[in-house]
Amino acid sequence: MKTLHKTVLSAILIATAILGTSCRYDEGPGISIYSPEYRIIGSWQLNHCYLNGTEVDSTAYTANNSGNYYYIYADYVMSVMAYYNGEIRQSTFGTWYLQNDSKELVLSFTLLGKRYSYTADVKKLTRKELNFEYDDADGNHWRLELGSRSSY
């Protein structure tokens, strides 16, 4: 009987610990067995871009145009591909990393001669969705919603 009580108590403590530490992002996931670094690695397509709360398809910030691809690699290297003037263009430099208990995504890359470098708040990071928000140097608020193009 003592063993049963200890087992039940242990199960409750473990469940409480998991639930208490798993609510990492505003929009999810609640519980994941995969680390944030594992979930973010892969090919991502920019599905929706919001500028100051309004969805936009194209902007002067070429990296934020819907349809672009973000390739995030395990060694903290990344690449961005964009369709520009009838051609597919790729970034010449790119790095990424997660910080602040994986609540922030730091991106730095160059695309079409423009340097993008910002720290974004991660709102959702699952194996299928990546949503983050940041403010640019001009005070504009951006929200990027990406969908996974990787097969698992």
Coordinates of N, CA, C and O in Angstrom, one line a residue:
M1 N 0.8 -1.2 0.0 CA 0.0 0.0 0.0 C 0.9 1.3 0.0 O 0.5 2.2 -0.7
K2 N 2.0 1.2 0.8 CA 2.9 2.4 0.8 C 3.5 2.6 -0.6 O 3.7 3.8 -1.0
T3 N 3.8 1.5 -1.3 CA 4.4 1.6 -2.6 C 3.4 2.3 -3.6 O 3.8 3.1 -4.4
L4 N 2.2 2.0 -3.5 CA 1.1 2.6 -4.3 C 1.0 4.1 -4.1 O 1.0 4.9 -5.0
H5 N 1.1 4.5 -2.8 CA 1.0 5.9 -2.5 C 2.2 6.7 -3.0 O 2.1 7.8 -3.5
K6 N 3.4 6.1 -2.9 CA 4.6 6.7 -3.4 C 4.6 6.8 -4.9 O 5.0 7.8 -5.4
T7 N 4.1 5.8 -5.5 CA 4.0 5.8 -7.0 C 3.0 6.9 -7.5 O 3.3 7.6 -8.4
V8 N 1.9 7.0 -6.8 CA 0.9 8.0 -7.2 C 1.4 9.4 -6.9 O 1.3 10.3 -7.8
L9 N 2.1 9.6 -5.8 CA 2.6 10.9 -5.5 C 3.7 11.3 -6.4 O 3.8 12.4 -6.9
S10 N 4.6 10.3 -6.8 CA 5.7 10.6 -7.8 C 5.1 11.0 -9.1 O 5.6 11.9 -9.8
A11 N 4.0 10.3 -9.6 CA 3.4 10.6 -10.8 C 2.8 12.0 -10.8 O 2.9 12.7 -11.8
I12 N 2.2 12.4 -9.7 CA 1.6 13.7 -9.6 C 2.7 14.8 -9.7 O 2.6 15.8 -10.3
L13 N 3.8 14.5 -9.0 CA 4.9 15.5 -9.0 C 5.5 15.6 -10.3 O 5.8 16.7 -10.8
I14 N 5.7 14.6 -11.0 CA 6.3 14.6 -12.4 C 5.3 15.3 -13.3 O 5.8 16.2 -14.1
A15 N 4.1 15.0 -13.3 CA 3.1 15.7 -14.2 C 3.0 17.2 -13.9 O 3.0 18.0 -14.8
T16 N 3.1 17.6 -12.6 CA 3.1 19.0 -12.2 C 4.4 19.7 -12.8 O 4.3 20.8 -13.3
A17 N 5.5 19.0 -12.7 CA 6.8 19.6 -13.2 C 6.7 19.8 -14.7 O 7.1 20.8 -15.2
I18 N 6.2 18.8 -15.4 CA 6.1 18.9 -16.9 C 5.1 20.0 -17.3 O 5.5 20.9 -18.1
L19 N 4.0 20.1 -16.7 CA 3.0 21.1 -17.0 C 3.4 22.5 -16.6 O 3.1 23.4 -17.3
G20 N 4.1 22.6 -15.5 CA 4.6 23.9 -15.1 C 5.7 24.5 -15.9 O 5.8 25.7 -16.0
T21 N 6.5 23.6 -16.6 CA 7.6 24.1 -17.3 C 7.3 24.1 -18.8 O 8.1 24.6 -19.6
S22 N 6.2 23.5 -19.3 CA 6.0 23.3 -20.7 C 5.3 24.5 -21.4 O 5.4 24.5 -22.6
C23 N 4.7 25.4 -20.7 CA 4.0 26.5 -21.3 C 5.0 27.6 -21.7 O 5.0 28.6 -21.1
R24 N 5.8 27.3 -22.7 CA 6.9 28.1 -23.1 C 6.4 29.3 -24.0 O 7.0 30.4 -23.9
Y25 N 5.5 29.1 -24.8 CA 5.1 30.1 -25.8 C 3.6 30.5 -25.6 O 2.8 29.8 -25.2
D26 N 3.3 31.7 -26.1 CA 1.9 32.2 -26.0 C 0.9 31.3 -26.7 O -0.2 31.1 -26.3
E27 N 1.3 30.8 -27.9 CA 0.4 30.1 -28.8 C 0.7 28.6 -28.8 O 0.1 27.9 -29.6
G28 N 1.6 28.1 -28.0 CA 1.9 26.6 -28.0 C 3.3 26.3 -28.3 O 4.1 27.2 -28.5
P29 N 3.8 25.1 -28.2 CA 3.0 23.9 -27.8 C 2.9 23.8 -26.3 O 3.8 24.3 -25.6
G30 N 1.9 23.1 -25.8 CA 1.7 22.9 -24.4 C 2.8 22.0 -23.9 O 3.5 22.2 -23.0
I31 N 2.9 20.8 -24.6 CA 3.9 19.8 -24.2 C 4.5 19.3 -25.4 O 3.9 19.0 -26.4
S32 N 5.8 19.1 -25.4 CA 6.6 18.6 -26.5 C 7.7 17.8 -26.0 O 8.4 18.2 -25.1
I33 N 8.0 16.6 -26.6 CA 9.1 15.8 -26.2 C 10.4 16.3 -27.0 O 11.5 15.8 -26.6
Y34 N 10.2 17.1 -28.0 CA 11.3 17.6 -28.7 C 11.8 19.0 -28.2 O 11.0 19.8 -27.9
S35 N 13.1 19.2 -28.2 CA 13.6 20.5 -27.7 C 13.3 21.5 -28.8 O 13.1 21.3 -30.0
P36 N 13.3 22.8 -28.4 CA 13.0 23.9 -29.3 C 14.1 23.9 -30.5 O 13.8 24.2 -31.6
E37 N 15.3 23.6 -30.1 CA 16.4 23.6 -31.2 C 16.1 22.5 -32.2 O 16.4 22.7 -33.4
Y38 N 15.6 21.4 -31.8 CA 15.2 20.3 -32.7 C 14.0 20.7 -33.6 O 14.0 20.5 -34.8
R39 N 13.0 21.3 -33.0 CA 11.8 21.7 -33.7 C 12.0 22.8 -34.7 O 11.4 22.8 -35.8
I40 N 13.0 23.7 -34.5 CA 13.2 24.8 -35.4 C 14.0 24.4 -36.7 O 13.9 25.1 -37.7
I41 N 14.8 23.4 -36.6 CA 15.6 23.0 -37.7 C 14.8 22.4 -38.8 O 13.9 21.6 -38.6
G42 N 15.0 22.9 -40.0 CA 14.2 22.4 -41.2 C 14.0 23.5 -42.2 O 14.5 24.6 -42.1
S43 N 13.1 23.2 -43.2 CA 12.7 24.2 -44.2 C 11.4 24.8 -43.8 O 10.4 24.1 -43.5
W44 N 11.3 26.1 -43.9 CA 10.1 26.8 -43.5 C 9.7 27.8 -44.7 O 10.5 28.4 -45.3
Q45 N 8.4 27.8 -44.9 CA 7.8 28.8 -45.9 C 7.1 29.9 -45.2 O 6.2 29.6 -44.3
L46 N 7.3 31.1 -45.6 CA 6.6 32.2 -45.0 C 5.2 32.3 -45.6 O 5.0 32.6 -46.7
N47 N 4.2 31.9 -44.8 CA 2.8 31.9 -45.3 C 2.1 33.2 -45.1 O 1.3 33.6 -45.9
H48 N 2.3 33.8 -43.9 CA 1.6 35.1 -43.6 C 2.5 36.1 -43.0 O 3.3 35.7 -42.1
C49 N 2.4 37.3 -43.4 CA 3.3 38.4 -42.9 C 2.3 39.5 -42.5 O 1.5 39.9 -43.3
Y50 N 2.5 40.0 -41.3 CA 1.7 41.1 -40.8 C 2.6 42.3 -40.5 O 3.6 42.1 -39.8
L51 N 2.2 43.5 -41.0 CA 2.9 44.7 -40.7 C 2.0 45.6 -39.9 O 0.9 46.0 -40.4
N52 N 2.3 45.9 -38.7 CA 1.5 46.7 -37.8 C 0.1 46.2 -37.7 O -0.9 46.9 -37.7
G53 N -0.1 44.8 -37.7 CA -1.4 44.2 -37.6 C -2.2 44.0 -38.8 O -3.2 43.4 -38.8
T54 N -1.6 44.4 -40.0 CA -2.3 44.2 -41.3 C -1.5 43.2 -42.1 O -0.3 43.4 -42.3
E55 N -2.2 42.2 -42.6 CA -1.5 41.2 -43.5 C -1.1 41.9 -44.8 O -1.9 42.6 -45.4
V56 N 0.2 41.6 -45.2 CA 0.7 42.1 -46.4 C 1.3 41.0 -47.2 O 1.8 40.0 -46.6
D57 N 1.3 41.1 -48.5 CA 1.9 40.0 -49.4 C 3.3 40.4 -49.8 O 4.2 39.5 -50.0
S58 N 3.6 41.7 -50.0 CA 4.9 42.1 -50.4 C 5.3 43.4 -49.7 O 4.4 44.2 -49.5
T59 N 6.5 43.6 -49.4 CA 7.0 44.7 -48.7 C 8.4 45.1 -49.2 O 9.0 44.4 -50.0
A60 N 8.8 46.3 -48.8 CA 10.2 46.7 -49.1 C 11.2 45.9 -48.4 O 12.4 45.8 -48.8
Y61 N 10.8 45.2 -47.4 CA 11.6 44.2 -46.6 C 11.5 42.9 -47.4 O 10.6 42.1 -47.1
T62 N 12.3 42.7 -48.4 CA 12.2 41.5 -49.2 C 12.2 40.2 -48.5 O 11.4 39.3 -48.8
A63 N 12.9 40.1 -47.3 CA 12.9 38.9 -46.5 C 11.5 38.6 -45.9 O 11.3 37.4 -45.5
N64 N 10.6 39.6 -45.9 CA 9.3 39.4 -45.2 C 8.2 39.1 -46.2 O 7.1 39.2 -45.8
N65 N 8.5 38.9 -47.5 CA 7.5 38.7 -48.5 C 7.0 37.3 -48.4 O 7.7 36.3 -48.2
S66 N 5.6 37.1 -48.4 CA 5.0 35.8 -48.4 C 5.6 34.9 -49.5 O 5.8 35.4 -50.6
G67 N 5.7 33.7 -49.2 CA 6.3 32.7 -50.2 C 7.8 32.5 -50.0 O 8.3 31.5 -50.6
N68 N 8.5 33.3 -49.3 CA 9.9 33.1 -49.1 C 10.2 31.8 -48.3 O 9.3 31.4 -47.5
Y69 N 11.3 31.3 -48.5 CA 11.8 30.1 -47.7 C 12.9 30.4 -46.8 O 13.8 31.1 -47.2
Y70 N 12.8 29.9 -45.6 CA 13.8 30.0 -44.6 C 14.3 28.6 -44.3 O 13.6 27.7 -43.9
Y71 N 15.6 28.4 -44.5 CA 16.2 27.1 -44.3 C 17.1 27.2 -43.0 O 18.1 28.0 -43.0
I72 N 16.7 26.5 -42.0 CA 17.4 26.6 -40.7 C 18.1 25.3 -40.4 O 17.5 24.2 -40.4
Y73 N 19.5 25.4 -40.3 CA 20.3 24.2 -40.1 C 20.8 24.1 -38.7 O 20.8 25.0 -37.9
A74 N 21.2 22.8 -38.4 CA 21.5 22.5 -37.0 C 22.8 23.2 -36.5 O 22.9 23.4 -35.3
D75 N 23.6 23.7 -37.3 CA 24.9 24.3 -36.9 C 24.7 25.8 -36.8 O 25.7 26.6 -36.9
Y76 N 23.5 26.3 -36.6 CA 23.2 27.7 -36.4 C 23.4 28.6 -37.6 O 23.6 29.8 -37.6
V77 N 23.4 27.9 -38.8 CA 23.5 28.6 -40.1 C 22.1 28.6 -40.7 O 21.3 27.6 -40.5
M78 N 21.8 29.6 -41.4 CA 20.5 29.7 -42.1 C 20.6 30.3 -43.4 O 21.6 31.0 -43.7
S79 N 19.6 30.1 -44.3 CA 19.6 30.7 -45.6 C 18.1 31.1 -45.9 O 17.2 30.5 -45.5
V80 N 18.0 32.2 -46.6 CA 16.7 32.7 -47.0 C 16.6 32.8 -48.5 O 17.6 33.3 -49.1
M81 N 15.6 32.2 -49.1 CA 15.4 32.3 -50.6 C 14.1 33.2 -50.8 O 13.1 33.0 -50.2
A82 N 14.3 34.1 -51.8 CA 13.2 35.0 -52.1 C 13.1 35.1 -53.6 O 14.1 35.0 -54.4
Y83 N 11.9 35.4 -54.1 CA 11.6 35.6 -55.5 C 11.7 37.1 -55.7 O 10.9 37.9 -55.1
Y84 N 12.6 37.6 -56.6 CA 12.8 39.0 -56.8 C 13.0 39.3 -58.2 O 14.0 38.8 -58.8
N85 N 12.2 40.2 -58.8 CA 12.4 40.6 -60.2 C 12.5 39.4 -61.2 O 13.3 39.3 -62.1
G86 N 11.6 38.4 -60.9 CA 11.6 37.2 -61.8 C 12.7 36.2 -61.6 O 12.8 35.2 -62.3
E87 N 13.5 36.4 -60.5 CA 14.6 35.4 -60.2 C 14.5 35.0 -58.8 O 14.0 35.7 -57.9
I88 N 15.0 33.8 -58.5 CA 15.1 33.3 -57.2 C 16.4 33.7 -56.6 O 17.5 33.4 -57.2
R89 N 16.4 34.4 -55.5 CA 17.7 34.9 -54.9 C 17.8 34.3 -53.5 O 16.9 34.1 -52.8
Q90 N 19.1 34.1 -53.2 CA 19.4 33.5 -51.9 C 20.3 34.4 -51.1 O 21.1 35.1 -51.6
S91 N 20.1 34.3 -49.8 CA 20.9 35.1 -48.9 C 22.4 34.6 -49.0 O 22.7 33.5 -49.3
T92 N 23.3 35.6 -48.7 CA 24.7 35.3 -48.8 C 25.3 34.9 -47.5 O 26.4 34.5 -47.4
F93 N 24.6 35.2 -46.4 CA 25.1 35.0 -45.1 C 23.9 34.8 -44.2 O 22.9 35.5 -44.3
G94 N 24.0 34.0 -43.2 CA 22.9 33.9 -42.2 C 23.2 33.0 -41.0 O 23.8 32.0 -41.1
T95 N 22.8 33.5 -39.9 CA 22.9 32.7 -38.6 C 21.6 32.9 -37.8 O 20.8 33.8 -38.0
W96 N 21.4 32.0 -36.9 CA 20.3 32.0 -36.0 C 20.7 31.4 -34.7 O 21.6 30.6 -34.6
Y97 N 20.0 31.7 -33.6 CA 20.1 31.0 -32.3 C 18.9 31.4 -31.5 O 18.3 32.5 -31.7
L98 N 18.5 30.5 -30.5 CA 17.5 30.8 -29.6 C 18.1 31.3 -28.3 O 19.2 30.8 -27.9
Q99 N 17.5 32.2 -27.6 CA 18.0 32.7 -26.3 C 16.8 32.9 -25.4 O 15.6 32.8 -25.8
N100 N 17.1 33.2 -24.1 CA 16.1 33.6 -23.1 C 15.1 32.4 -23.0 O 13.9 32.6 -23.1
D101 N 15.6 31.2 -22.7 CA 14.8 30.0 -22.5 C 14.0 29.7 -23.7 O 12.9 29.3 -23.7
S102 N 14.6 29.9 -24.9 CA 14.0 29.7 -26.2 C 12.8 30.5 -26.5 O 12.0 30.2 -27.4
K103 N 12.6 31.6 -25.8 CA 11.5 32.5 -26.1 C 11.8 33.6 -27.1 O 11.0 34.3 -27.6
E104 N 13.1 33.7 -27.4 CA 13.6 34.7 -28.4 C 14.4 34.0 -29.5 O 15.2 33.2 -29.2
L105 N 14.2 34.4 -30.7 CA 14.9 33.9 -31.9 C 15.8 35.1 -32.4 O 15.2 36.1 -32.8
V106 N 17.1 34.9 -32.5 CA 18.0 35.9 -33.0 C 18.3 35.5 -34.4 O 18.9 34.4 -34.6
L107 N 18.0 36.4 -35.4 CA 18.3 36.1 -36.8 C 19.2 37.2 -37.3 O 19.0 38.4 -37.0
S108 N 20.2 36.8 -38.1 CA 21.0 37.8 -38.8 C 21.4 37.2 -40.2 O 21.9 36.1 -40.3
F109 N 21.0 37.9 -41.2 CA 21.3 37.4 -42.6 C 21.3 38.6 -43.6 O 20.9 39.7 -43.3
T110 N 21.9 38.4 -44.7 CA 22.0 39.4 -45.8 C 21.2 38.8 -47.0 O 21.5 37.7 -47.4
L111 N 20.3 39.6 -47.5 CA 19.6 39.2 -48.7 C 19.5 40.4 -49.6 O 19.0 41.5 -49.2
L112 N 19.9 40.3 -50.9 CA 19.9 41.3 -51.9 C 20.5 42.6 -51.4 O 20.1 43.7 -51.6
G113 N 21.7 42.5 -50.8 CA 22.4 43.6 -50.3 C 21.9 44.3 -49.0 O 22.5 45.3 -48.6
K114 N 20.8 43.8 -48.5 CA 20.3 44.4 -47.2 C 20.6 43.4 -46.1 O 20.3 42.2 -46.2
R115 N 21.0 44.0 -45.0 CA 21.3 43.2 -43.8 C 20.1 43.2 -42.9 O 19.5 44.3 -42.6
Y116 N 19.7 42.0 -42.5 CA 18.5 41.9 -41.6 C 19.2 41.3 -40.3 O 19.8 40.3 -40.3
S117 N 18.9 42.0 -39.2 CA 19.4 41.5 -37.9 C 18.5 42.0 -36.8 O 18.3 43.2 -36.6
Y118 N 17.8 41.0 -36.2 CA 16.8 41.3 -35.2 C 16.7 40.2 -34.2 O 17.0 39.0 -34.5
T119 N 16.1 40.5 -33.1 CA 15.7 39.6 -32.1 C 14.2 39.5 -32.0 O 13.5 40.6 -31.8
A120 N 13.6 38.4 -32.3 CA 12.1 38.2 -32.4 C 11.6 37.4 -31.2 O 12.3 36.5 -30.6
D121 N 10.4 37.8 -30.8 CA 9.7 37.0 -29.7 C 9.0 35.8 -30.4 O 8.2 36.0 -31.3
V122 N 9.4 34.6 -29.9 CA 8.8 33.4 -30.5 C 7.4 33.2 -29.9 O 7.3 33.2 -28.6
K123 N 6.4 33.2 -30.7 CA 5.0 33.1 -30.2 C 4.5 31.6 -30.3 O 3.7 31.2 -29.5
K124 N 5.0 30.9 -31.3 CA 4.7 29.5 -31.5 C 5.8 28.8 -32.2 O 6.3 29.2 -33.2
L125 N 6.2 27.6 -31.6 CA 7.2 26.8 -32.3 C 6.8 25.3 -32.1 O 7.0 24.8 -31.0
T126 N 6.3 24.7 -33.1 CA 6.0 23.3 -33.2 C 6.8 22.7 -34.3 O 7.5 23.5 -35.0
R127 N 6.7 21.5 -34.6 CA 7.4 20.9 -35.8 C 6.7 21.3 -37.1 O 7.3 21.2 -38.1
K128 N 5.5 21.9 -37.0 CA 4.8 22.3 -38.2 C 4.6 23.8 -38.3 O 4.4 24.3 -39.4
E129 N 4.7 24.6 -37.2 CA 4.5 26.0 -37.3 C 5.5 26.8 -36.5 O 6.0 26.3 -35.4
L130 N 5.9 27.9 -37.1 CA 6.8 28.8 -36.4 C 6.3 30.2 -36.6 O 6.1 30.7 -37.7
N131 N 5.9 30.9 -35.5 CA 5.4 32.2 -35.5 C 6.3 33.1 -34.6 O 6.5 32.7 -33.5
F132 N 6.7 34.2 -35.1 CA 7.5 35.2 -34.3 C 7.1 36.6 -34.7 O 6.6 36.9 -35.7
E133 N 7.5 37.5 -33.7 CA 7.2 38.9 -33.9 C 8.4 39.7 -33.5 O 9.2 39.3 -32.6
Y134 N 8.6 40.9 -34.2 CA 9.7 41.7 -33.9 C 9.4 43.2 -34.3 O 8.5 43.4 -35.1
D135 N 10.1 44.1 -33.8 CA 10.0 45.5 -34.2 C 11.3 45.9 -35.0 O 12.4 45.6 -34.5
D136 N 11.1 46.5 -36.1 CA 12.3 47.0 -36.9 C 12.8 48.3 -36.4 O 12.2 48.9 -35.5
A137 N 13.9 48.8 -37.1 CA 14.5 50.0 -36.6 C 13.6 51.2 -36.8 O 13.8 52.3 -36.2
D138 N 12.6 51.1 -37.7 CA 11.7 52.3 -38.0 C 10.5 52.2 -37.0 O 9.6 53.1 -37.2
G139 N 10.4 51.3 -36.1 CA 9.3 51.2 -35.2 C 8.1 50.4 -35.7 O 7.1 50.4 -35.0
N140 N 8.2 49.7 -36.8 CA 7.2 48.9 -37.3 C 7.2 47.6 -36.6 O 8.2 47.0 -36.3
H141 N 6.0 47.0 -36.4 CA 5.8 45.7 -35.7 C 5.5 44.7 -36.8 O 4.6 44.8 -37.6
W142 N 6.3 43.6 -36.9 CA 6.2 42.6 -37.8 C 5.8 41.3 -37.1 O 6.3 41.0 -36.0
R143 N 4.9 40.5 -37.8 CA 4.6 39.2 -37.3 C 4.7 38.3 -38.5 O 4.1 38.5 -39.5
L144 N 5.6 37.2 -38.4 CA 5.8 36.3 -39.5 C 5.3 34.9 -39.0 O 5.6 34.5 -37.9
E145 N 4.5 34.3 -39.9 CA 3.9 33.0 -39.6 C 4.4 32.0 -40.7 O 4.1 32.2 -41.9
L146 N 5.2 31.1 -40.3 CA 5.9 30.1 -41.2 C 5.3 28.7 -41.0 O 5.0 28.3 -39.9
G147 N 5.2 28.0 -42.1 CA 4.8 26.6 -42.0 C 5.9 25.7 -42.5 O 6.7 26.1 -43.4
S148 N 6.1 24.6 -41.9 CA 7.1 23.6 -42.2 C 7.0 23.0 -43.6 O 5.9 22.7 -44.0
R149 N 8.1 23.0 -44.3 CA 8.1 22.3 -45.6 C 9.0 21.0 -45.5 O 9.3 20.4 -46.5
S150 N 9.4 20.7 -44.3 CA 10.2 19.5 -44.0 C 9.3 18.3 -43.8 O 8.2 18.4 -43.3
S151 N 9.8 17.1 -44.3 CA 9.0 15.9 -44.0 C 9.7 15.2 -42.9 O 10.9 15.1 -42.8
Y152 N 8.9 14.7 -42.0 CA 9.4 14.0 -40.8 C 9.2 12.5 -40.9 O 8.2 12.0 -41.2

